[in-house]
Structures are given as structure tokens and as C-alpha cells.
Short mmCIF file of C-alpha atoms and ligand atoms in Angstrom, two decimals:
data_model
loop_
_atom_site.label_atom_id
_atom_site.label_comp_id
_atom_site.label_asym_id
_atom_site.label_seq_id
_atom_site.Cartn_x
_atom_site.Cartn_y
_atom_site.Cartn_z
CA UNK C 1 28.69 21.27 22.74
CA UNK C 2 27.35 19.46 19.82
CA UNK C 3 23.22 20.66 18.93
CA UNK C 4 20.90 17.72 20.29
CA UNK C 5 18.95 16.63 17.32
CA UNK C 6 15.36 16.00 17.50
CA UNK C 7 14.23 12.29 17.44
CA UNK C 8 13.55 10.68 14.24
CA UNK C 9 10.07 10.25 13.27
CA UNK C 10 10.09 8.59 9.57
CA UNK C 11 13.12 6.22 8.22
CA UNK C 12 13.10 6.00 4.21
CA UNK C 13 15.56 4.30 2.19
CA UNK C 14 15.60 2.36 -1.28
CA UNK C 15 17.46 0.30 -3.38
CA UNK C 16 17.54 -0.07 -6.71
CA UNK C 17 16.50 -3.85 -8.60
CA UNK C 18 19.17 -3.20 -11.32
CA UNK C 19 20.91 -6.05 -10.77
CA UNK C 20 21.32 -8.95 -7.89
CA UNK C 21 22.27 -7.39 -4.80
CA UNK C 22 25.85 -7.93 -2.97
CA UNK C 23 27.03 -8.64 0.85
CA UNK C 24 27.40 -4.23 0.08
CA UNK C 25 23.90 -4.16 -0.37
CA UNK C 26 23.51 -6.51 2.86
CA UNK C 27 26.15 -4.92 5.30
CA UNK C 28 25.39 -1.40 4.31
CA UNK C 29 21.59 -1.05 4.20
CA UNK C 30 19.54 -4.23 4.19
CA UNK C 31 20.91 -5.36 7.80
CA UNK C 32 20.80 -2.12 8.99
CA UNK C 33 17.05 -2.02 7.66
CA UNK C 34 15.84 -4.64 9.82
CA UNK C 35 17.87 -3.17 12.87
CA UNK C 36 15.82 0.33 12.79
CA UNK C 37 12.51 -1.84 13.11
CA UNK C 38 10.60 -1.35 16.68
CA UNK C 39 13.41 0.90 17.25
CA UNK C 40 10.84 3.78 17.39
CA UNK C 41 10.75 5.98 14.05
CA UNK C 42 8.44 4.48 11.49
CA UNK C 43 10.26 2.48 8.34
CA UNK C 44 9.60 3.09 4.68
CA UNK C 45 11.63 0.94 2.38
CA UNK C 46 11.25 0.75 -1.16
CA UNK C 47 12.23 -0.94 -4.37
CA UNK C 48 13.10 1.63 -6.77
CA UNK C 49 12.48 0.41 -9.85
CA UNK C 50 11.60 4.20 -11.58
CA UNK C 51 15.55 5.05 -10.73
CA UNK C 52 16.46 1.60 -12.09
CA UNK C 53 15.16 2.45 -15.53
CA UNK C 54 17.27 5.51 -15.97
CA UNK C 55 19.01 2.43 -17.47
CA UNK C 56 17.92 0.13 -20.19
CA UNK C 57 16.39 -2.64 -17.85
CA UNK C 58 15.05 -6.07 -20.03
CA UNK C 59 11.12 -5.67 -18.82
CA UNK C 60 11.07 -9.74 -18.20
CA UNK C 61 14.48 -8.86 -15.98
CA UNK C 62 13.63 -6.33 -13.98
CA UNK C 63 10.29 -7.96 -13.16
CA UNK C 64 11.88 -10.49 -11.30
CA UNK C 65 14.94 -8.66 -9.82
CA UNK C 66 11.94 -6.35 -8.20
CA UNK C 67 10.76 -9.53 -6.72
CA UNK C 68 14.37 -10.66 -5.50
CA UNK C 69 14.74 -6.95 -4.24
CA UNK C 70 11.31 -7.80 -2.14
CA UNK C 71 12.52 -11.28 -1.48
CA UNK C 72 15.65 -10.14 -0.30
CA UNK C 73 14.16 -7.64 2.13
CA UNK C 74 12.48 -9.75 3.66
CA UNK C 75 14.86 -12.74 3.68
CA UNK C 76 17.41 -9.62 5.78
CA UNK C 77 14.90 -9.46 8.44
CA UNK C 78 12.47 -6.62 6.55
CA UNK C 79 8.95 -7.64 7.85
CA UNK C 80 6.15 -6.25 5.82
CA UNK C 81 3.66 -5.87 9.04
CA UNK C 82 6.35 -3.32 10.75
CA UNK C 83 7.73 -1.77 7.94
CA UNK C 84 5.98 -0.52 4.70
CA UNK C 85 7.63 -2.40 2.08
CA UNK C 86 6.79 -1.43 -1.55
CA UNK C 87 7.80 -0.93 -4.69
CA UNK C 88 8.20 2.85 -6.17
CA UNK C 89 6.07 2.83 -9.18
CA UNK C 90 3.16 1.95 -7.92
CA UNK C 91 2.91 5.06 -5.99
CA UNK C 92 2.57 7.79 -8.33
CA UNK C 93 3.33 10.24 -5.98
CA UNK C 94 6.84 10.15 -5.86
CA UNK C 95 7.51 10.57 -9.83
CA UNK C 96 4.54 13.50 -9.25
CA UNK C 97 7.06 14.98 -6.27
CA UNK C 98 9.93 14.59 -8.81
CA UNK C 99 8.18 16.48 -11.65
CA UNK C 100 7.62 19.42 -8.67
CA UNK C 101 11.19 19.29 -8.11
CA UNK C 102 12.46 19.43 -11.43
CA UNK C 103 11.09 23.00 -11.08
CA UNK C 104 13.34 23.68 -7.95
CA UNK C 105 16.48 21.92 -8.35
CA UNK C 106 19.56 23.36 -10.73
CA UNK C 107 21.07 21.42 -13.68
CA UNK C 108 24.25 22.18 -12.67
CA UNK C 109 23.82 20.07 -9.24
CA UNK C 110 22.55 17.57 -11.31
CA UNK C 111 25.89 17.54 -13.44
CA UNK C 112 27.98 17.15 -10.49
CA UNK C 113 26.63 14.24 -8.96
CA UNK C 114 29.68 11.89 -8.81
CA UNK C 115 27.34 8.77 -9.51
CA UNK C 116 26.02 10.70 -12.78
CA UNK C 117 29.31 11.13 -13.81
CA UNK C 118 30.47 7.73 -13.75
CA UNK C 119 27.23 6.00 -15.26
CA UNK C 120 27.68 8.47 -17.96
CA UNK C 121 30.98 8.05 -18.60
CA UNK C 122 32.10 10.34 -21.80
CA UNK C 123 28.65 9.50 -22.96
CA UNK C 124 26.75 12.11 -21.35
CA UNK C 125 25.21 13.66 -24.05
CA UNK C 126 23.44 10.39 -25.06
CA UNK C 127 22.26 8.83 -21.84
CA UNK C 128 18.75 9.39 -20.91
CA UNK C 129 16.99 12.29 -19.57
CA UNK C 130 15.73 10.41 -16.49
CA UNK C 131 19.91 9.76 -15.13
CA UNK C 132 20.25 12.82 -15.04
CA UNK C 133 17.21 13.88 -12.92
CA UNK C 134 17.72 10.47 -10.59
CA UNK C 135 18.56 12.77 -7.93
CA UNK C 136 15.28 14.92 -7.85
CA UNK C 137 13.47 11.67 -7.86
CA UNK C 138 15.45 10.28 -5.09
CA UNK C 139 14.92 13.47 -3.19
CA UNK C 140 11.02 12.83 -3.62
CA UNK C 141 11.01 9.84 -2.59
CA UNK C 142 12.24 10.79 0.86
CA UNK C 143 10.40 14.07 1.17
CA UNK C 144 7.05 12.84 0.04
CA UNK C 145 6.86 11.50 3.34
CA UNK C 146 8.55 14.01 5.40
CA UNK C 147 10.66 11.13 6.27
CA UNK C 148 13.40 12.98 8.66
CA UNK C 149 16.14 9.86 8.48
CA UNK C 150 17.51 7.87 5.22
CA UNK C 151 19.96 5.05 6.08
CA UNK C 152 22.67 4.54 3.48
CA UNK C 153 26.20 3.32 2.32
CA UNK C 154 28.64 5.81 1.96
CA UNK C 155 28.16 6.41 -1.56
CA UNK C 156 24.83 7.77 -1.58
CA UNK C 157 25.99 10.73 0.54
CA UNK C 158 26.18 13.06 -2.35
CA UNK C 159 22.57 12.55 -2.99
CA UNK C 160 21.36 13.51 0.23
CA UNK C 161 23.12 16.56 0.41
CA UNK C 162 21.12 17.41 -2.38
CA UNK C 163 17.92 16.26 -1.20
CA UNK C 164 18.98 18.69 1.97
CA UNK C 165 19.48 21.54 -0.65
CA UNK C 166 16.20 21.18 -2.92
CA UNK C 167 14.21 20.88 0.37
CA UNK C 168 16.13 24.05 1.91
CA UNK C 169 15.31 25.76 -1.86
CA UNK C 170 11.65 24.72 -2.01
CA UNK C 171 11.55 26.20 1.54
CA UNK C 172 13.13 29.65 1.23
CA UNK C 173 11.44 30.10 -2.57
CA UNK C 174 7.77 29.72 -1.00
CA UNK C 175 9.21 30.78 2.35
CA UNK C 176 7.33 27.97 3.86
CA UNK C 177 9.13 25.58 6.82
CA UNK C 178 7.54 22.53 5.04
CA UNK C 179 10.13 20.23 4.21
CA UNK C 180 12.66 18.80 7.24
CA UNK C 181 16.66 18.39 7.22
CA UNK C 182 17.09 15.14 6.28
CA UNK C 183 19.70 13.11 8.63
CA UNK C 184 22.24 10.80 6.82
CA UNK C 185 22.58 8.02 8.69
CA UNK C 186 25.71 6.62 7.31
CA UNK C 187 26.75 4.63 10.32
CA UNK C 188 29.31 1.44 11.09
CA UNK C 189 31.92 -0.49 9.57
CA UNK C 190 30.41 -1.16 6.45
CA UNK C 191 28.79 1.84 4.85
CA UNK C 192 31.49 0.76 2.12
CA UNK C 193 32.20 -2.67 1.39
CA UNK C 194 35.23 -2.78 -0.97
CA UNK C 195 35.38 -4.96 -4.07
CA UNK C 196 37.24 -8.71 -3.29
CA UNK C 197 39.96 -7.88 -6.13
CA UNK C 198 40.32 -4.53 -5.42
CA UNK C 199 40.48 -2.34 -2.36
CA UNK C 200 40.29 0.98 -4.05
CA UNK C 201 36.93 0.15 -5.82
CA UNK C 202 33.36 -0.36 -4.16
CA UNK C 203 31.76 -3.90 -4.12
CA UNK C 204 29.25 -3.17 -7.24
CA UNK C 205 26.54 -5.36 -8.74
CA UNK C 206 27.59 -3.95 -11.81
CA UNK C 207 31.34 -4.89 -11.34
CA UNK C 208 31.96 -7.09 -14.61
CA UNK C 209 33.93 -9.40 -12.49
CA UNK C 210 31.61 -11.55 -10.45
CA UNK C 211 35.03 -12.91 -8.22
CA UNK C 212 34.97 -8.84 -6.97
CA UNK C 213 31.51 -9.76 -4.88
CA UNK C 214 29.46 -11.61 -2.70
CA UNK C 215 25.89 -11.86 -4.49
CA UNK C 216 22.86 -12.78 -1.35
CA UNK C 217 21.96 -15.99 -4.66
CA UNK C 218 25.71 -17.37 -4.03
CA UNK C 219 25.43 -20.79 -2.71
CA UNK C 220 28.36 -21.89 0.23
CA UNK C 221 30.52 -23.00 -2.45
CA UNK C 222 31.09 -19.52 -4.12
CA UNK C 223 31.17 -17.62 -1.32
CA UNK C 224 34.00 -19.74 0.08
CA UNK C 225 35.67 -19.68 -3.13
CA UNK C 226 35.22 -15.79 -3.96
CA UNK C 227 36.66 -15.16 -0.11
CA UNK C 228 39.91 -17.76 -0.26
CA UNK C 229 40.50 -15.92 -3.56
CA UNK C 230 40.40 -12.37 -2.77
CA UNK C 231 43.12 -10.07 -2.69
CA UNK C 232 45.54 -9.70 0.13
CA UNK C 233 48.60 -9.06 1.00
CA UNK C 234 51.37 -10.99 2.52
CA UNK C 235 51.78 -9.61 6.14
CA UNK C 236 50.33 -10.93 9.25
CA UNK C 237 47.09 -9.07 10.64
CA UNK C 238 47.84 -6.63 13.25
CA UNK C 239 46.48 -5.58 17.03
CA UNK C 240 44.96 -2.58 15.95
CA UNK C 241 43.27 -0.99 12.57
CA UNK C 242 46.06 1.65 12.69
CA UNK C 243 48.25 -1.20 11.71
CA UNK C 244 45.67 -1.51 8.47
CA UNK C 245 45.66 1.88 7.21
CA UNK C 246 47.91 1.34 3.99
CA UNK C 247 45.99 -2.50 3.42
CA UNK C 248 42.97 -1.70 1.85
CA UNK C 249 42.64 -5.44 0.83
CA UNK C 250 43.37 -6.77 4.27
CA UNK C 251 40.89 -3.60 6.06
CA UNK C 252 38.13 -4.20 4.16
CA UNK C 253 38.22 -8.48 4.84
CA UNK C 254 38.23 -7.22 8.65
CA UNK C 255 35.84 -4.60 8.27
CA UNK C 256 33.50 -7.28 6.04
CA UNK C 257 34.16 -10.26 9.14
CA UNK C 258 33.32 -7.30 11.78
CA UNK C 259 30.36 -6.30 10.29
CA UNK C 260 28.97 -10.43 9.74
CA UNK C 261 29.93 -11.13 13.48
CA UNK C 262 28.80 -8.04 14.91
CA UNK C 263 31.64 -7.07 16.73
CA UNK C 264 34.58 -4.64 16.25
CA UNK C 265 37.20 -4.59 14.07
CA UNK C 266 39.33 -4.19 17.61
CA UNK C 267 37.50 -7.56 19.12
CA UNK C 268 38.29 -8.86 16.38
CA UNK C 269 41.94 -8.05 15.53
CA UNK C 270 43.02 -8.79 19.38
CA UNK C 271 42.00 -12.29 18.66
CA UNK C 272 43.70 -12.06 15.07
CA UNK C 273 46.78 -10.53 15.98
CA UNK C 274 49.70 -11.94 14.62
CA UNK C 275 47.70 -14.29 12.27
CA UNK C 276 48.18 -14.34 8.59
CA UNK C 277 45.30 -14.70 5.77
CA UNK C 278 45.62 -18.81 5.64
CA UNK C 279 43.68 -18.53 8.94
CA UNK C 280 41.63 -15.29 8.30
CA UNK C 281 40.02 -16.35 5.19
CA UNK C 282 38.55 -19.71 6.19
CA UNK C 283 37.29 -18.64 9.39
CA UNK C 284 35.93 -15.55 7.39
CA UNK C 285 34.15 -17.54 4.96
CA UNK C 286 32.62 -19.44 7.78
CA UNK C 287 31.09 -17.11 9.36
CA UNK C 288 30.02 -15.52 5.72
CA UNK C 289 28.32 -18.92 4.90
CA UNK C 290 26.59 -18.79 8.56
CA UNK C 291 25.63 -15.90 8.24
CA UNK C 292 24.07 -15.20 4.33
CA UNK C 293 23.26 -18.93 4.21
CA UNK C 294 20.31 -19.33 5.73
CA UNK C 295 19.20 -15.62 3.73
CA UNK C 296 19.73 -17.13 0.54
CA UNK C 297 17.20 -19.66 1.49
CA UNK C 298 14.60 -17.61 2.35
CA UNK C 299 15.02 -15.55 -0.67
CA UNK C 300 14.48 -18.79 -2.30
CA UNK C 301 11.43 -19.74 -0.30
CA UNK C 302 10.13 -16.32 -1.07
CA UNK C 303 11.24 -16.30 -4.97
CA UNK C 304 9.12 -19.97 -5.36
CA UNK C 305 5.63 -17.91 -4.15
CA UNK C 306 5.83 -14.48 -6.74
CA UNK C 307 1.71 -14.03 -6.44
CA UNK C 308 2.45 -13.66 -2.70
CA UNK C 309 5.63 -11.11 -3.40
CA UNK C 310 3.42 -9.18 -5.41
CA UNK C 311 0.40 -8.89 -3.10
CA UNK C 312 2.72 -7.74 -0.01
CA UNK C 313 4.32 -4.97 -2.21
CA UNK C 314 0.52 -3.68 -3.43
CA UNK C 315 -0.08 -3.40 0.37
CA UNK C 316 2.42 -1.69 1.08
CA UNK C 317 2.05 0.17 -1.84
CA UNK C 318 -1.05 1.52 -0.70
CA UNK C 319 -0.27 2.36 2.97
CA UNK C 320 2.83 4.42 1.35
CA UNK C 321 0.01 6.25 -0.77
CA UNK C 322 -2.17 7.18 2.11
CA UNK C 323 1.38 8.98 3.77
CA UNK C 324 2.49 10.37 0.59
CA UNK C 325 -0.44 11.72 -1.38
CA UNK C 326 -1.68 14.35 1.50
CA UNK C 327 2.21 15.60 1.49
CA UNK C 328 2.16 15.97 -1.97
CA UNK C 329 -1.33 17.95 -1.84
CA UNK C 330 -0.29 20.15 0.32
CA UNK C 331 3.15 21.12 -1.50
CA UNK C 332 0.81 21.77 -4.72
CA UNK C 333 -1.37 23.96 -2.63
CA UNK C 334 2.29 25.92 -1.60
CA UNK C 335 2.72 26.15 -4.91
CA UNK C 336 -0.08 27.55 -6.55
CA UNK C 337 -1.52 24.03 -8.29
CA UNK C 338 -5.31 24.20 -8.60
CA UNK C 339 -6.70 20.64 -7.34
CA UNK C 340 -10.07 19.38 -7.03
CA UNK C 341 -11.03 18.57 -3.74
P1 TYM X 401 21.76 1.26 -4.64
O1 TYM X 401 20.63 0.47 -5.18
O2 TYM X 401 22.98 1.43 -5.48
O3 TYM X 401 22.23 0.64 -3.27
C1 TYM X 401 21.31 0.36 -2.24
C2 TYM X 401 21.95 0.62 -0.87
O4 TYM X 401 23.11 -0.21 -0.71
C3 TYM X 401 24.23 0.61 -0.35
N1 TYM X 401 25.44 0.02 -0.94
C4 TYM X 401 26.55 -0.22 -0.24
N2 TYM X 401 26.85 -0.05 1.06
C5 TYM X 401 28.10 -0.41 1.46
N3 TYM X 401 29.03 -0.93 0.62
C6 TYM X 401 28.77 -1.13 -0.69
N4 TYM X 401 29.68 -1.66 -1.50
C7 TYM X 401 27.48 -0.76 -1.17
N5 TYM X 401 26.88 -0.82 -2.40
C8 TYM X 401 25.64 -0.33 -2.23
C9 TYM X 401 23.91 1.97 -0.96
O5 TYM X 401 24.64 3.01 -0.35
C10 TYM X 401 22.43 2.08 -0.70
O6 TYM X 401 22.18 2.50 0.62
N6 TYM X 401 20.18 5.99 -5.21
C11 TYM X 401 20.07 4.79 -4.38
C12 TYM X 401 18.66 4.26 -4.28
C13 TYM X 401 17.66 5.25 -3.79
C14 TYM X 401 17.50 5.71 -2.46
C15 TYM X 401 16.39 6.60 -2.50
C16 TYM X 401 18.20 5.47 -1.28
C17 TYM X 401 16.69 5.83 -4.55
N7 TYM X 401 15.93 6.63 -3.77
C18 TYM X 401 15.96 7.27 -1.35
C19 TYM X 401 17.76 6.15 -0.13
C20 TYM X 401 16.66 7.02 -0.17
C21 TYM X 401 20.95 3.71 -5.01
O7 TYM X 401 21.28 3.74 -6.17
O8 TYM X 401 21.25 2.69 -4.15
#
């Protein structure tokens, strides 16, 4: 018999405004951020704009990629009244957190994180302090509010395990129960969209291809184009996704349509069966354009009002503040910090 877990209290998750964000960053957290609203646990989601200047970001850039990362949150379904809905820096407590945690966590862990190792490449000795402690920031941000839950893509795994070891650290060096086992919740068929031209690699905003992804700014056009040009293979689709096991191309188009349409890749294979990619694609891109077009425009809508972007995320700024700052006060006062009170 498997354990019953206890409910979830506190969803966190972030994503980083390094770049414009992909039908990845759609299918495997945005959408699912929307979902968890009124579901029961509270939501926390955040623009993490202190882990996207672990690399060089142009300041004039990343100002307005944090405002597409708001825009697109909300344009997903995100709504600023149910959810908090901020952006990191302007909640000092989580780079305070970090600093704590720099204190706990290893450097070895931090030089085995797969994601360190391929942003810094054979460069590691010159990239900057701050990618190599991402992970002890990331593990702050989720722990300064006790949050219990963090929905993510598949790739992000890695870091929560560590955020699940500094916590279980912090707790056995000040043998304290303070900080909770934090849940992955890496959950359907698209905690890893693949790229369009190839299977083997992740769809990535910082692909240099721009024909390997679906951006949420491509008009119907491109995402028609991008789909009818993507690789595949020559064989008909087949009845089941056993049949797709060696087609990484062809599993992650059905995996991509399953997740738009919100069905399963069986549904949708049983009505597919036998068909070949001439009649995939174009019903695919169909249902892409249905589905991201009317997003795009309410990014849009969003993107034409920034005042208004930035006074939602200094709201929600400060109702993350009023959660985070007594959890961080009371981890100083584990550890010994002398605070005026
Ligand atoms: P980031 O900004 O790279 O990605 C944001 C979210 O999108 C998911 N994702 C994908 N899911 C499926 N298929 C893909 N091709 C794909 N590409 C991206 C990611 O898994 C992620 O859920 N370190 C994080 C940001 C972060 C964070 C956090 C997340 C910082 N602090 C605390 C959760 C909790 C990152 O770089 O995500």
C-alpha cells in the first residue's frame, strides 16, 4: 500500500523571463498553473527574474520580458485576485533565504546539477557566481513559504530533489521539523515538450533555431508553418503509443495535440489510427491556432497597459512579503541571527 500523503496547503512555482516563453512553457506549467486555482491549496507564482540574471540579461530586455512573463500568466488563465502573482526581486526575502542556504547546501550538489552543467558548458570556471548557486535560490523561493507543492516540467526535477535535501539538512543540523517535503508535481503528457526539429532535445527558448518552437507571440501564420514543417517520419500513426515508442518526432506531435485538446494520447490515436502526418499536422495546427490564439491576444492586450502590469505584480509582491518574511524570521531565530523586534 502506497503512504497517503497529506493534502497540499501552498503551490509555488516560477519561471524565468530570460527569453519569450514556448507552447513548453504553456503545456508544462502555465496551463497547469491556472488548473490548480480554486482547486484548494493556495497558489504562489512568480517571475524569477534574480535566477534570470545568473545570465547577462540587457536591463531594457529583461524589463519587458518580466512584463510578458506577467502578461503571459495571466493571458494562460493566472488571475492575480486568486493567485499571488509577483515578481521575485521585489521580495527580498527570498535572495535573504538563499544567502541562509548558501550556509547549508554543498558545492558539490551544486556542481552536479545537470542544468548547471549545460549553461556552463566547458566554461565553468568563468560563468558567474550566482549560476552556480541558482539552485539554493530556487530552493528559497519555495521554502520561504513553506509551500508543500511546486508544479513543474520534467526538467526541473533535479532541482527539487535538492530543495528536498537542503530542507532535510537545515532540519537535522538545527534538529528542528521546520521545513516540509516538498511534492514534485510533475504530472501529464507534457511535462516535456520536445523541440519541432528534434525529438531528442527539449523545446527551449534558448534553442538558436526558432523553427524548433512554438513562442505564446507567434501569430497563426508561424505556428502553422513551424507545425507543417516539423520533423516526422514517414509511417502512418498507430492505435496505441506502444506503436510510438521508437518515433520521438511523431510521440511528441501526439503528446503536444493531446495536451492542446485535453484528451489522451489513446482518444486521440483511436481516431488517428492508420492516418499519416498530411492529415495530422493540419488538424494539429488547428487546434494549436485555437487554442494559443486567442492567448497571444491577451498577452497583447495586457503588453499595451505596462503601468497596470506593474501595479498587479507590486501587489502581489507585497501579499508574498507578508507570507514570506515571518518564515524567514523564524528560520533566523533557528539559527542564532539576532533581529530587532
Ligand atoms: P524555466 O523558466 O526554464 O521554465 C519554466 C517552467 O516551464 C517548464 N518547461 C517545460 N515543460 C515542458 N516541456 C518543455 N519543453 C519545457 N520547458 C520549460 C519548466 O519545467 C518550468 O516548470 N528553475 C526554473 C524556475 C524556478 C522555479 C523556482 C520553478 C526558479 N525558482 C521555484 C519552480 C519553483 C526554470 O528555470 O524554469
Amino acid at each position: 500500500m502506497t503512504e497517503a500523503r497529506p493534502p497540499i496547503r501552498r503551490i509555488f512555482s516560477g519561471i524565468q523571463p530570460s527569453g519569450g516563453l514556448t507552447l513548453g512553457n504553456y503545456l508544462g506549467a502555465l496551463k497547469r498553473f491556472a488548473e490548480f486555482q480554486g482547486t484548494g491549496p493556495e497558489t504562489i507564482y512568480c517571475i524569477v527574474d534574480l535566477h534570470a540574471i545568473t545570465v547577462w540579461q540587457e536591463p531594457a530586455v529583461l524589463t519587458r520580458q518580466t512584463r510578458e512573463a506577467a502578461a503571459a500568466f495571466m493571458a494562460s488563465g493566472v488571475d492575480p485576485a486568486r493567485s499571488i502573482l509577483f515578481n521575485q526581486s521585489q521580495v527580498p526575502a527570498h535572495a535573504e533565504m538563499a544567502w541562509l542556504f548558501n550556509t547549508v547546501a554543498r558545492v558539490g550538489w551544486m556542481y552536479r546539477m545537470t542544468q548547471f552543467k549545460d549553461k556552463a558548458g566547458r566554461n565553468s570556471e568563468n560563468v558567474s557566481l550566482g549560476l552556480l548557486a541558482y539552485p539554493s535560490l530556487m530552493a528559497a523561493d519555495i521554502l520561504v513559504y513553506h509551500a508543500d507543492a511546486v508544479p513543474v516540467g520534467e526538467d526541473q526535477k533535479q532541482h527539487l530533489e535538492l530543495t528536498r535535501d537542503i530542507a532535510a539538512k537545515f532540519n537535522h543540523d538545527y534538529s528542528v521539523d521546520f521545513f516540509p517535503e516538498v511534492q514534485p508535481l510533475i504530472e501529464g503528457v507534457a511535462t516535456r515538450v520536445m523541440s519541432l526539429r528534434d525529438g531528442s532535445r527539449k523545446m527551449s527558448k534558448s534553442d538558436p533555431s526558432d523553427a524548433s518552437r512554438i513562442n505564446l507571440t507567434d501569430d497563426a501564420d508561424a505556428i502553422a508553418q513551424k507545425i507543417r514543417k516539423a520533423r516526422t517520419d514517414a509511417e502512418p500513426l498507430p492505435g496505441s503509443m506502444e506503436g510510438l515508442k521508437d518515433r520521438p518526432e511523431a510521440k511528441n506531435l501526439v503528446n503536444i495535440y493531446a495536451a492542446l485538446s485535453d484528451e489522451t494520447p489513446a482518444a486521440l490515436l483511436a481516431r488517428f489510427e492508420g492516418q499519416g502526418f498530411g492529415a495530422f499536422k493540419p488538424a494539429l495546427a488547428e487546434v494549436a491556432v485555437e487554442v494559443l490564439g486567442p492567448i497571444t491576444k491577451r498577452m497583447q492586450d495586457y503588453m499595451a497597459d505596462p503601468a497596470e502590469i506593474d501595479r498587479i505584480l507590486g501587489q502581489g509582491a507585497e501579499r508574498a512579503d507578508a507570507i514570506a518574511r515571518p518564515i524567514l524570521h523564524q528560520t533566523m531565530d533557528i539559527m542564532g541571527l539576532i533581529r530587532s523586534r
